[in-house]
Amino acid sequence: MSLLTTSVSLALPWCCRGWFLGTGRAGARMDHAGYANGTKAGCASWGTNAGYAGRGPDAGYASTHSLLRRLVLAQHQAPVSITTPSTLILRDLDLLLDLDRHTSVTVRVPIPTVSPELARWLEPPGLPAPWARLETVRTLAAHGIATAVVASPILPQVNDDEDAIRPLLAAARAAGAYDVLPALPALPANTGKIVEIGSSRDSRQRRKRFAALFSRLRLAYGFPQVRPGRG
């Protein structure tokens, strides 16, 4: 399997300090020394403890930058998707633009709320404020990179109601995001937060209500927009 035809996904979940790059369903793991071929077409993966949102202002940046640079030099042709809450991605804007000239590049930025106070309560320490992440969305979108906001994490009875969702959708639209994607309400691990959600049946009903509410508001704010990008 050629690297040129392997779709690449860089994901940094909000609850992790590292980032993960992977493609397909199951693949081979490796360190930053080189790429590995997966066992099936479209199934190569790459993982590391470094990344845009590592410890300290620049932790892990070199590894991320090196990986993207290698994709550019290899003239990678399959889609590239990056999910990160970090503003450090803007340092690699030139590489993203180079990639986007010959393939499809998508960036997804997790933002749980527009409220800095609530975001600090919902997320681990050290992540950029919501306004900083929205500025990242604005800059990427202004340069033609297809950029979406992921409403995540969502906690039941905390930020899963209309009062919380509307401002986020409005801010994402103003920043130029082409879409806002929902994360279903859940109790994320390692936050140390205690939220009473009732029985499992109550939880399922709340998820259904949230999904219906988010779908309605997403359409009301005009999402999804026409997807930009040159790939």
PDB file of C-alpha atoms in Angstrom:
ATOM      1  CA  MET A   1       0.000   0.000   0.000  1.00  0.00           C
ATOM      2  CA  SER A   2       1.427   3.340  -1.022  1.00  0.00           C
ATOM      3  CA  LEU A   3       1.534   6.337   1.286  1.00  0.00           C
ATOM      4  CA  LEU A   4       0.353   8.409  -1.655  1.00  0.00           C
ATOM      5  CA  THR A   5      -3.011   6.658  -1.689  1.00  0.00           C
ATOM      6  CA  THR A   6      -3.564   6.310   2.051  1.00  0.00           C
ATOM      7  CA  SER A   7      -5.994   8.762   3.632  1.00  0.00           C
ATOM      8  CA  VAL A   8      -4.530  10.332   6.759  1.00  0.00           C
ATOM      9  CA  SER A   9      -6.316  11.459   9.900  1.00  0.00           C
ATOM     10  CA  LEU A  10      -4.692  13.408  12.732  1.00  0.00           C
ATOM     11  CA  ALA A  11      -6.906  13.434  15.799  1.00  0.00           C
ATOM     12  CA  LEU A  12      -6.400  15.108  19.146  1.00  0.00           C
ATOM     13  CA  PRO A  13      -9.354  14.308  21.411  1.00  0.00           C
ATOM     14  CA  TRP A  14     -10.029  17.015  23.971  1.00  0.00           C
ATOM     15  CA  CYS A  15      -9.264  14.608  26.827  1.00  0.00           C
ATOM     16  CA  CYS A  16      -5.804  13.624  25.552  1.00  0.00           C
ATOM     17  CA  ARG A  17      -2.511  15.456  25.770  1.00  0.00           C
ATOM     18  CA  GLY A  18      -1.095  13.691  22.766  1.00  0.00           C
ATOM     19  CA  TRP A  19      -2.332  13.280  19.245  1.00  0.00           C
ATOM     20  CA  PHE A  20      -3.045  10.315  17.068  1.00  0.00           C
ATOM     21  CA  LEU A  21      -2.682   9.905  13.356  1.00  0.00           C
ATOM     22  CA  GLY A  22      -4.476   7.027  11.738  1.00  0.00           C
ATOM     23  CA  THR A  23      -6.384   5.870   8.708  1.00  0.00           C
ATOM     24  CA  GLY A  24      -9.029   3.291   8.064  1.00  0.00           C
ATOM     25  CA  ARG A  25     -10.240   0.735  10.572  1.00  0.00           C
ATOM     26  CA  ALA A  26      -7.115  -0.971  11.871  1.00  0.00           C
ATOM     27  CA  GLY A  27      -3.525  -0.369  11.052  1.00  0.00           C
ATOM     28  CA  ALA A  28       0.116  -0.635  11.975  1.00  0.00           C
ATOM     29  CA  ARG A  29       1.534   1.545  14.740  1.00  0.00           C
ATOM     30  CA  MET A  30       4.932   3.171  14.491  1.00  0.00           C
ATOM     31  CA  ASP A  31       7.067   5.960  15.905  1.00  0.00           C
ATOM     32  CA  HIS A  32       8.154   9.162  14.168  1.00  0.00           C
ATOM     33  CA  ALA A  33      11.069   7.447  12.424  1.00  0.00           C
ATOM     34  CA  GLY A  34       8.962   6.553   9.396  1.00  0.00           C
ATOM     35  CA  TYR A  35       5.688   5.342   7.957  1.00  0.00           C
ATOM     36  CA  ALA A  36       4.413   1.783   8.128  1.00  0.00           C
ATOM     37  CA  ASN A  37       2.154  -0.019   5.707  1.00  0.00           C
ATOM     38  CA  GLY A  38      -1.170  -1.225   7.063  1.00  0.00           C
ATOM     39  CA  THR A  39      -2.500  -4.702   6.669  1.00  0.00           C
ATOM     40  CA  LYS A  40      -5.373  -3.528   4.488  1.00  0.00           C
ATOM     41  CA  ALA A  41      -5.802  -0.817   1.904  1.00  0.00           C
ATOM     42  CA  GLY A  42      -6.308   2.538   3.577  1.00  0.00           C
ATOM     43  CA  CYS A  43      -5.339   1.241   7.016  1.00  0.00           C
ATOM     44  CA  ALA A  44      -1.988   2.762   7.930  1.00  0.00           C
ATOM     45  CA  SER A  45      -1.755   4.533  11.271  1.00  0.00           C
ATOM     46  CA  TRP A  46       0.754   6.568  13.217  1.00  0.00           C
ATOM     47  CA  GLY A  47       0.661   7.424  16.888  1.00  0.00           C
ATOM     48  CA  THR A  48       2.791   9.400  19.326  1.00  0.00           C
ATOM     49  CA  ASN A  49       2.626  11.080  22.714  1.00  0.00           C
ATOM     50  CA  ALA A  50       3.651  14.397  21.204  1.00  0.00           C
ATOM     51  CA  GLY A  51       1.528  16.836  19.277  1.00  0.00           C
ATOM     52  CA  TYR A  52       0.106  20.317  19.016  1.00  0.00           C
ATOM     53  CA  ALA A  53      -1.342  20.216  22.532  1.00  0.00           C
ATOM     54  CA  GLY A  54       1.477  18.621  24.467  1.00  0.00           C
ATOM     55  CA  ARG A  55       2.960  19.971  27.682  1.00  0.00           C
ATOM     56  CA  GLY A  56       4.257  23.498  27.401  1.00  0.00           C
ATOM     57  CA  PRO A  57       3.712  26.060  24.621  1.00  0.00           C
ATOM     58  CA  ASP A  58       5.795  24.225  22.007  1.00  0.00           C
ATOM     59  CA  ALA A  59       5.705  20.621  23.208  1.00  0.00           C
ATOM     60  CA  GLY A  60       5.430  18.144  20.378  1.00  0.00           C
ATOM     61  CA  TYR A  61       5.330  20.791  17.680  1.00  0.00           C
ATOM     62  CA  ALA A  62       8.493  19.544  15.965  1.00  0.00           C
ATOM     63  CA  SER A  63       7.066  16.039  15.505  1.00  0.00           C
ATOM     64  CA  THR A  64       3.818  17.354  14.080  1.00  0.00           C
ATOM     65  CA  HIS A  65       5.600  19.793  11.783  1.00  0.00           C
ATOM     66  CA  SER A  66       7.953  17.042  10.596  1.00  0.00           C
ATOM     67  CA  LEU A  67       5.080  14.725   9.756  1.00  0.00           C
ATOM     68  CA  LEU A  68       3.202  17.321   7.725  1.00  0.00           C
ATOM     69  CA  ARG A  69       6.383  18.320   5.940  1.00  0.00           C
ATOM     70  CA  ARG A  70       6.981  14.710   4.953  1.00  0.00           C
ATOM     71  CA  LEU A  71       3.448  14.452   3.588  1.00  0.00           C
ATOM     72  CA  VAL A  72       4.125  17.524   1.446  1.00  0.00           C
ATOM     73  CA  LEU A  73       7.469  16.220   0.195  1.00  0.00           C
ATOM     74  CA  ALA A  74       5.871  12.854  -0.629  1.00  0.00           C
ATOM     75  CA  GLN A  75       3.136  14.674  -2.596  1.00  0.00           C
ATOM     76  CA  HIS A  76       0.532  12.841  -0.559  1.00  0.00           C
ATOM     77  CA  GLN A  77      -2.614  12.511  -2.673  1.00  0.00           C
ATOM     78  CA  ALA A  78      -5.283  11.027  -0.386  1.00  0.00           C
ATOM     79  CA  PRO A  79      -7.435  13.094   2.002  1.00  0.00           C
ATOM     80  CA  VAL A  80      -5.867  14.526   5.159  1.00  0.00           C
ATOM     81  CA  SER A  81      -7.998  15.292   8.227  1.00  0.00           C
ATOM     82  CA  ILE A  82      -6.689  17.010  11.366  1.00  0.00           C
ATOM     83  CA  THR A  83      -8.585  17.387  14.631  1.00  0.00           C
ATOM     84  CA  THR A  84      -6.981  19.595  17.276  1.00  0.00           C
ATOM     85  CA  PRO A  85      -7.964  22.332  19.750  1.00  0.00           C
ATOM     86  CA  SER A  86      -4.494  23.868  19.536  1.00  0.00           C
ATOM     87  CA  THR A  87      -3.683  27.208  17.923  1.00  0.00           C
ATOM     88  CA  LEU A  88      -0.190  25.913  17.072  1.00  0.00           C
ATOM     89  CA  ILE A  89      -1.635  24.471  13.883  1.00  0.00           C
ATOM     90  CA  LEU A  90      -1.368  27.970  12.405  1.00  0.00           C
ATOM     91  CA  ARG A  91       2.420  27.621  12.444  1.00  0.00           C
ATOM     92  CA  ASP A  92       1.953  24.937   9.786  1.00  0.00           C
ATOM     93  CA  LEU A  93      -0.447  26.941   7.640  1.00  0.00           C
ATOM     94  CA  ASP A  94       2.028  27.008   4.752  1.00  0.00           C
ATOM     95  CA  LEU A  95       2.296  23.201   4.827  1.00  0.00           C
ATOM     96  CA  LEU A  96      -1.479  22.799   4.994  1.00  0.00           C
ATOM     97  CA  LEU A  97      -1.844  25.076   1.965  1.00  0.00           C
ATOM     98  CA  ASP A  98       0.776  23.059   0.089  1.00  0.00           C
ATOM     99  CA  LEU A  99      -1.095  19.836   0.888  1.00  0.00           C
ATOM    100  CA  ASP A 100      -4.418  21.388  -0.047  1.00  0.00           C
ATOM    101  CA  ARG A 101      -3.157  22.161  -3.536  1.00  0.00           C
ATOM    102  CA  HIS A 102      -3.119  18.484  -4.489  1.00  0.00           C
ATOM    103  CA  THR A 103      -5.389  16.744  -1.990  1.00  0.00           C
ATOM    104  CA  SER A 104      -8.301  17.379   0.353  1.00  0.00           C
ATOM    105  CA  VAL A 105      -7.340  18.891   3.734  1.00  0.00           C
ATOM    106  CA  THR A 106      -9.892  19.226   6.535  1.00  0.00           C
ATOM    107  CA  VAL A 107      -9.298  20.705   9.986  1.00  0.00           C
ATOM    108  CA  ARG A 108     -11.742  20.147  12.840  1.00  0.00           C
ATOM    109  CA  VAL A 109     -11.470  22.266  15.982  1.00  0.00           C
ATOM    110  CA  PRO A 110     -13.188  20.992  19.170  1.00  0.00           C
ATOM    111  CA  ILE A 111     -14.935  23.803  21.053  1.00  0.00           C
ATOM    112  CA  PRO A 112     -17.453  22.906  23.792  1.00  0.00           C
ATOM    113  CA  THR A 113     -18.781  26.423  24.460  1.00  0.00           C
ATOM    114  CA  VAL A 114     -18.067  30.088  23.799  1.00  0.00           C
ATOM    115  CA  SER A 115     -17.839  30.716  27.543  1.00  0.00           C
ATOM    116  CA  PRO A 116     -14.205  30.717  28.768  1.00  0.00           C
ATOM    117  CA  GLU A 117     -15.313  29.984  32.323  1.00  0.00           C
ATOM    118  CA  LEU A 118     -17.429  27.003  31.326  1.00  0.00           C
ATOM    119  CA  ALA A 119     -14.725  25.727  28.962  1.00  0.00           C
ATOM    120  CA  ARG A 120     -12.212  25.732  31.825  1.00  0.00           C
ATOM    121  CA  TRP A 121     -14.654  23.660  33.867  1.00  0.00           C
ATOM    122  CA  LEU A 122     -15.371  21.209  31.043  1.00  0.00           C
ATOM    123  CA  GLU A 123     -11.841  20.620  29.752  1.00  0.00           C
ATOM    124  CA  PRO A 124      -8.415  19.766  31.141  1.00  0.00           C
ATOM    125  CA  PRO A 125      -6.149  22.743  31.895  1.00  0.00           C
ATOM    126  CA  GLY A 126      -3.832  24.163  29.284  1.00  0.00           C
ATOM    127  CA  LEU A 127      -6.127  24.232  26.254  1.00  0.00           C
ATOM    128  CA  PRO A 128      -6.597  27.526  24.366  1.00  0.00           C
ATOM    129  CA  ALA A 129      -9.619  29.636  25.238  1.00  0.00           C
ATOM    130  CA  PRO A 130     -12.681  29.304  22.987  1.00  0.00           C
ATOM    131  CA  TRP A 131     -12.065  32.738  21.427  1.00  0.00           C
ATOM    132  CA  ALA A 132      -8.516  31.704  20.491  1.00  0.00           C
ATOM    133  CA  ARG A 133      -9.767  28.519  18.853  1.00  0.00           C
ATOM    134  CA  LEU A 134     -12.401  30.504  16.953  1.00  0.00           C
ATOM    135  CA  GLU A 135      -9.641  32.804  15.683  1.00  0.00           C
ATOM    136  CA  THR A 136      -7.820  29.703  14.474  1.00  0.00           C
ATOM    137  CA  VAL A 137     -10.966  28.660  12.618  1.00  0.00           C
ATOM    138  CA  ARG A 138     -11.253  32.151  11.151  1.00  0.00           C
ATOM    139  CA  THR A 139      -7.637  32.192   9.918  1.00  0.00           C
ATOM    140  CA  LEU A 140      -7.748  28.718   8.397  1.00  0.00           C
ATOM    141  CA  ALA A 141     -11.077  29.369   6.690  1.00  0.00           C
ATOM    142  CA  ALA A 142      -9.865  32.715   5.350  1.00  0.00           C
ATOM    143  CA  HIS A 143      -7.001  30.880   3.648  1.00  0.00           C
ATOM    144  CA  GLY A 144      -9.360  28.392   2.025  1.00  0.00           C
ATOM    145  CA  ILE A 145      -8.781  25.435   4.345  1.00  0.00           C
ATOM    146  CA  ALA A 146     -11.987  23.480   4.980  1.00  0.00           C
ATOM    147  CA  THR A 147     -12.478  24.013   8.722  1.00  0.00           C
ATOM    148  CA  ALA A 148     -15.252  22.710  10.943  1.00  0.00           C
ATOM    149  CA  VAL A 149     -16.041  23.123  14.620  1.00  0.00           C
ATOM    150  CA  VAL A 150     -16.742  20.049  16.739  1.00  0.00           C
ATOM    151  CA  ALA A 151     -19.045  20.749  19.688  1.00  0.00           C
ATOM    152  CA  SER A 152     -17.114  18.685  22.198  1.00  0.00           C
ATOM    153  CA  PRO A 153     -17.088  17.758  24.995  1.00  0.00           C
ATOM    154  CA  ILE A 154     -20.819  17.920  25.703  1.00  0.00           C
ATOM    155  CA  LEU A 155     -21.929  17.193  29.253  1.00  0.00           C
ATOM    156  CA  PRO A 156     -25.572  16.500  30.109  1.00  0.00           C
ATOM    157  CA  GLN A 157     -27.305  19.351  31.903  1.00  0.00           C
ATOM    158  CA  VAL A 158     -24.200  21.525  31.459  1.00  0.00           C
ATOM    159  CA  ASN A 159     -23.830  22.533  27.806  1.00  0.00           C
ATOM    160  CA  ASP A 160     -26.358  20.391  25.951  1.00  0.00           C
ATOM    161  CA  ASP A 161     -29.237  22.885  25.861  1.00  0.00           C
ATOM    162  CA  GLU A 162     -30.249  25.577  23.379  1.00  0.00           C
ATOM    163  CA  ASP A 163     -28.765  28.411  25.451  1.00  0.00           C
ATOM    164  CA  ALA A 164     -25.340  26.807  25.131  1.00  0.00           C
ATOM    165  CA  ILE A 165     -25.585  25.570  21.541  1.00  0.00           C
ATOM    166  CA  ARG A 166     -26.909  28.697  19.813  1.00  0.00           C
ATOM    167  CA  PRO A 167     -23.960  30.978  20.703  1.00  0.00           C
ATOM    168  CA  LEU A 168     -21.476  28.319  19.585  1.00  0.00           C
ATOM    169  CA  LEU A 169     -23.184  27.864  16.218  1.00  0.00           C
ATOM    170  CA  ALA A 170     -23.384  31.629  15.718  1.00  0.00           C
ATOM    171  CA  ALA A 171     -19.699  32.077  16.572  1.00  0.00           C
ATOM    172  CA  ALA A 172     -18.685  29.230  14.267  1.00  0.00           C
ATOM    173  CA  ARG A 173     -20.688  30.725  11.407  1.00  0.00           C
ATOM    174  CA  ALA A 174     -19.133  34.168  11.983  1.00  0.00           C
ATOM    175  CA  ALA A 175     -15.650  32.609  12.012  1.00  0.00           C
ATOM    176  CA  GLY A 176     -16.192  30.988   8.620  1.00  0.00           C
ATOM    177  CA  ALA A 177     -16.531  27.340   9.625  1.00  0.00           C
ATOM    178  CA  TYR A 178     -18.169  25.287   6.896  1.00  0.00           C
ATOM    179  CA  ASP A 179     -19.854  22.998   9.424  1.00  0.00           C
ATOM    180  CA  VAL A 180     -20.424  22.323  13.129  1.00  0.00           C
ATOM    181  CA  LEU A 181     -20.464  18.685  14.163  1.00  0.00           C
ATOM    182  CA  PRO A 182     -22.049  17.431  17.401  1.00  0.00           C
ATOM    183  CA  ALA A 183     -20.651  15.139  20.044  1.00  0.00           C
ATOM    184  CA  LEU A 184     -23.386  13.335  21.948  1.00  0.00           C
ATOM    185  CA  PRO A 185     -23.662  14.157  25.658  1.00  0.00           C
ATOM    186  CA  ALA A 186     -21.491  11.896  27.763  1.00  0.00           C
ATOM    187  CA  LEU A 187     -19.572  11.760  30.986  1.00  0.00           C
ATOM    188  CA  PRO A 188     -15.951  12.060  29.778  1.00  0.00           C
ATOM    189  CA  ALA A 189     -13.238  10.278  31.669  1.00  0.00           C
ATOM    190  CA  ASN A 190     -10.570  12.071  33.702  1.00  0.00           C
ATOM    191  CA  THR A 191     -12.417  15.366  34.217  1.00  0.00           C
ATOM    192  CA  GLY A 192     -13.267  14.653  37.831  1.00  0.00           C
ATOM    193  CA  LYS A 193     -16.672  16.300  37.277  1.00  0.00           C
ATOM    194  CA  ILE A 194     -19.784  14.877  38.876  1.00  0.00           C
ATOM    195  CA  VAL A 195     -22.983  15.345  36.879  1.00  0.00           C
ATOM    196  CA  GLU A 196     -26.241  13.678  37.847  1.00  0.00           C
ATOM    197  CA  ILE A 197     -27.905  12.314  34.696  1.00  0.00           C
ATOM    198  CA  GLY A 198     -30.360   9.826  36.177  1.00  0.00           C
ATOM    199  CA  SER A 199     -31.002   6.368  34.782  1.00  0.00           C
ATOM    200  CA  SER A 200     -29.594   4.940  31.561  1.00  0.00           C
ATOM    201  CA  ARG A 201     -33.048   5.415  30.044  1.00  0.00           C
ATOM    202  CA  ASP A 202     -32.960   9.102  30.991  1.00  0.00           C
ATOM    203  CA  SER A 203     -29.532   9.339  29.414  1.00  0.00           C
ATOM    204  CA  ARG A 204     -30.736   7.799  26.144  1.00  0.00           C
ATOM    205  CA  GLN A 205     -33.708  10.161  26.022  1.00  0.00           C
ATOM    206  CA  ARG A 206     -31.471  13.153  26.705  1.00  0.00           C
ATOM    207  CA  ARG A 207     -29.145  12.115  23.882  1.00  0.00           C
ATOM    208  CA  LYS A 208     -32.085  11.852  21.500  1.00  0.00           C
ATOM    209  CA  ARG A 209     -33.356  15.304  22.525  1.00  0.00           C
ATOM    210  CA  PHE A 210     -29.887  16.761  22.106  1.00  0.00           C
ATOM    211  CA  ALA A 211     -29.458  15.205  18.661  1.00  0.00           C
ATOM    212  CA  ALA A 212     -32.815  16.590  17.515  1.00  0.00           C
ATOM    213  CA  LEU A 213     -32.087  20.038  18.970  1.00  0.00           C
ATOM    214  CA  PHE A 214     -28.615  20.207  17.457  1.00  0.00           C
ATOM    215  CA  SER A 215     -29.871  19.099  14.048  1.00  0.00           C
ATOM    216  CA  ARG A 216     -32.569  21.781  14.058  1.00  0.00           C
ATOM    217  CA  LEU A 217     -30.233  24.585  15.141  1.00  0.00           C
ATOM    218  CA  ARG A 218     -27.475  23.455  12.772  1.00  0.00           C
ATOM    219  CA  LEU A 219     -29.830  23.826   9.832  1.00  0.00           C
ATOM    220  CA  ALA A 220     -31.175  27.135  11.182  1.00  0.00           C
ATOM    221  CA  TYR A 221     -27.636  28.574  11.114  1.00  0.00           C
ATOM    222  CA  GLY A 222     -27.075  27.421   7.558  1.00  0.00           C
ATOM    223  CA  PHE A 223     -24.809  24.444   8.136  1.00  0.00           C
ATOM    224  CA  PRO A 224     -23.292  22.722   6.356  1.00  0.00           C
ATOM    225  CA  GLN A 225     -21.890  25.385   4.049  1.00  0.00           C
ATOM    226  CA  VAL A 226     -20.288  24.601   0.693  1.00  0.00           C
ATOM    227  CA  ARG A 227     -17.040  22.903   1.555  1.00  0.00           C
ATOM    228  CA  PRO A 228     -14.008  25.023   0.593  1.00  0.00           C
ATOM    229  CA  GLY A 229     -10.558  23.715  -0.278  1.00  0.00           C
ATOM    230  CA  ARG A 230      -8.594  23.122  -3.411  1.00  0.00           C
ATOM    231  CA  GLY A 231      -8.159  19.356  -3.090  1.00  0.00           C
TER     232      GLY A 231
END
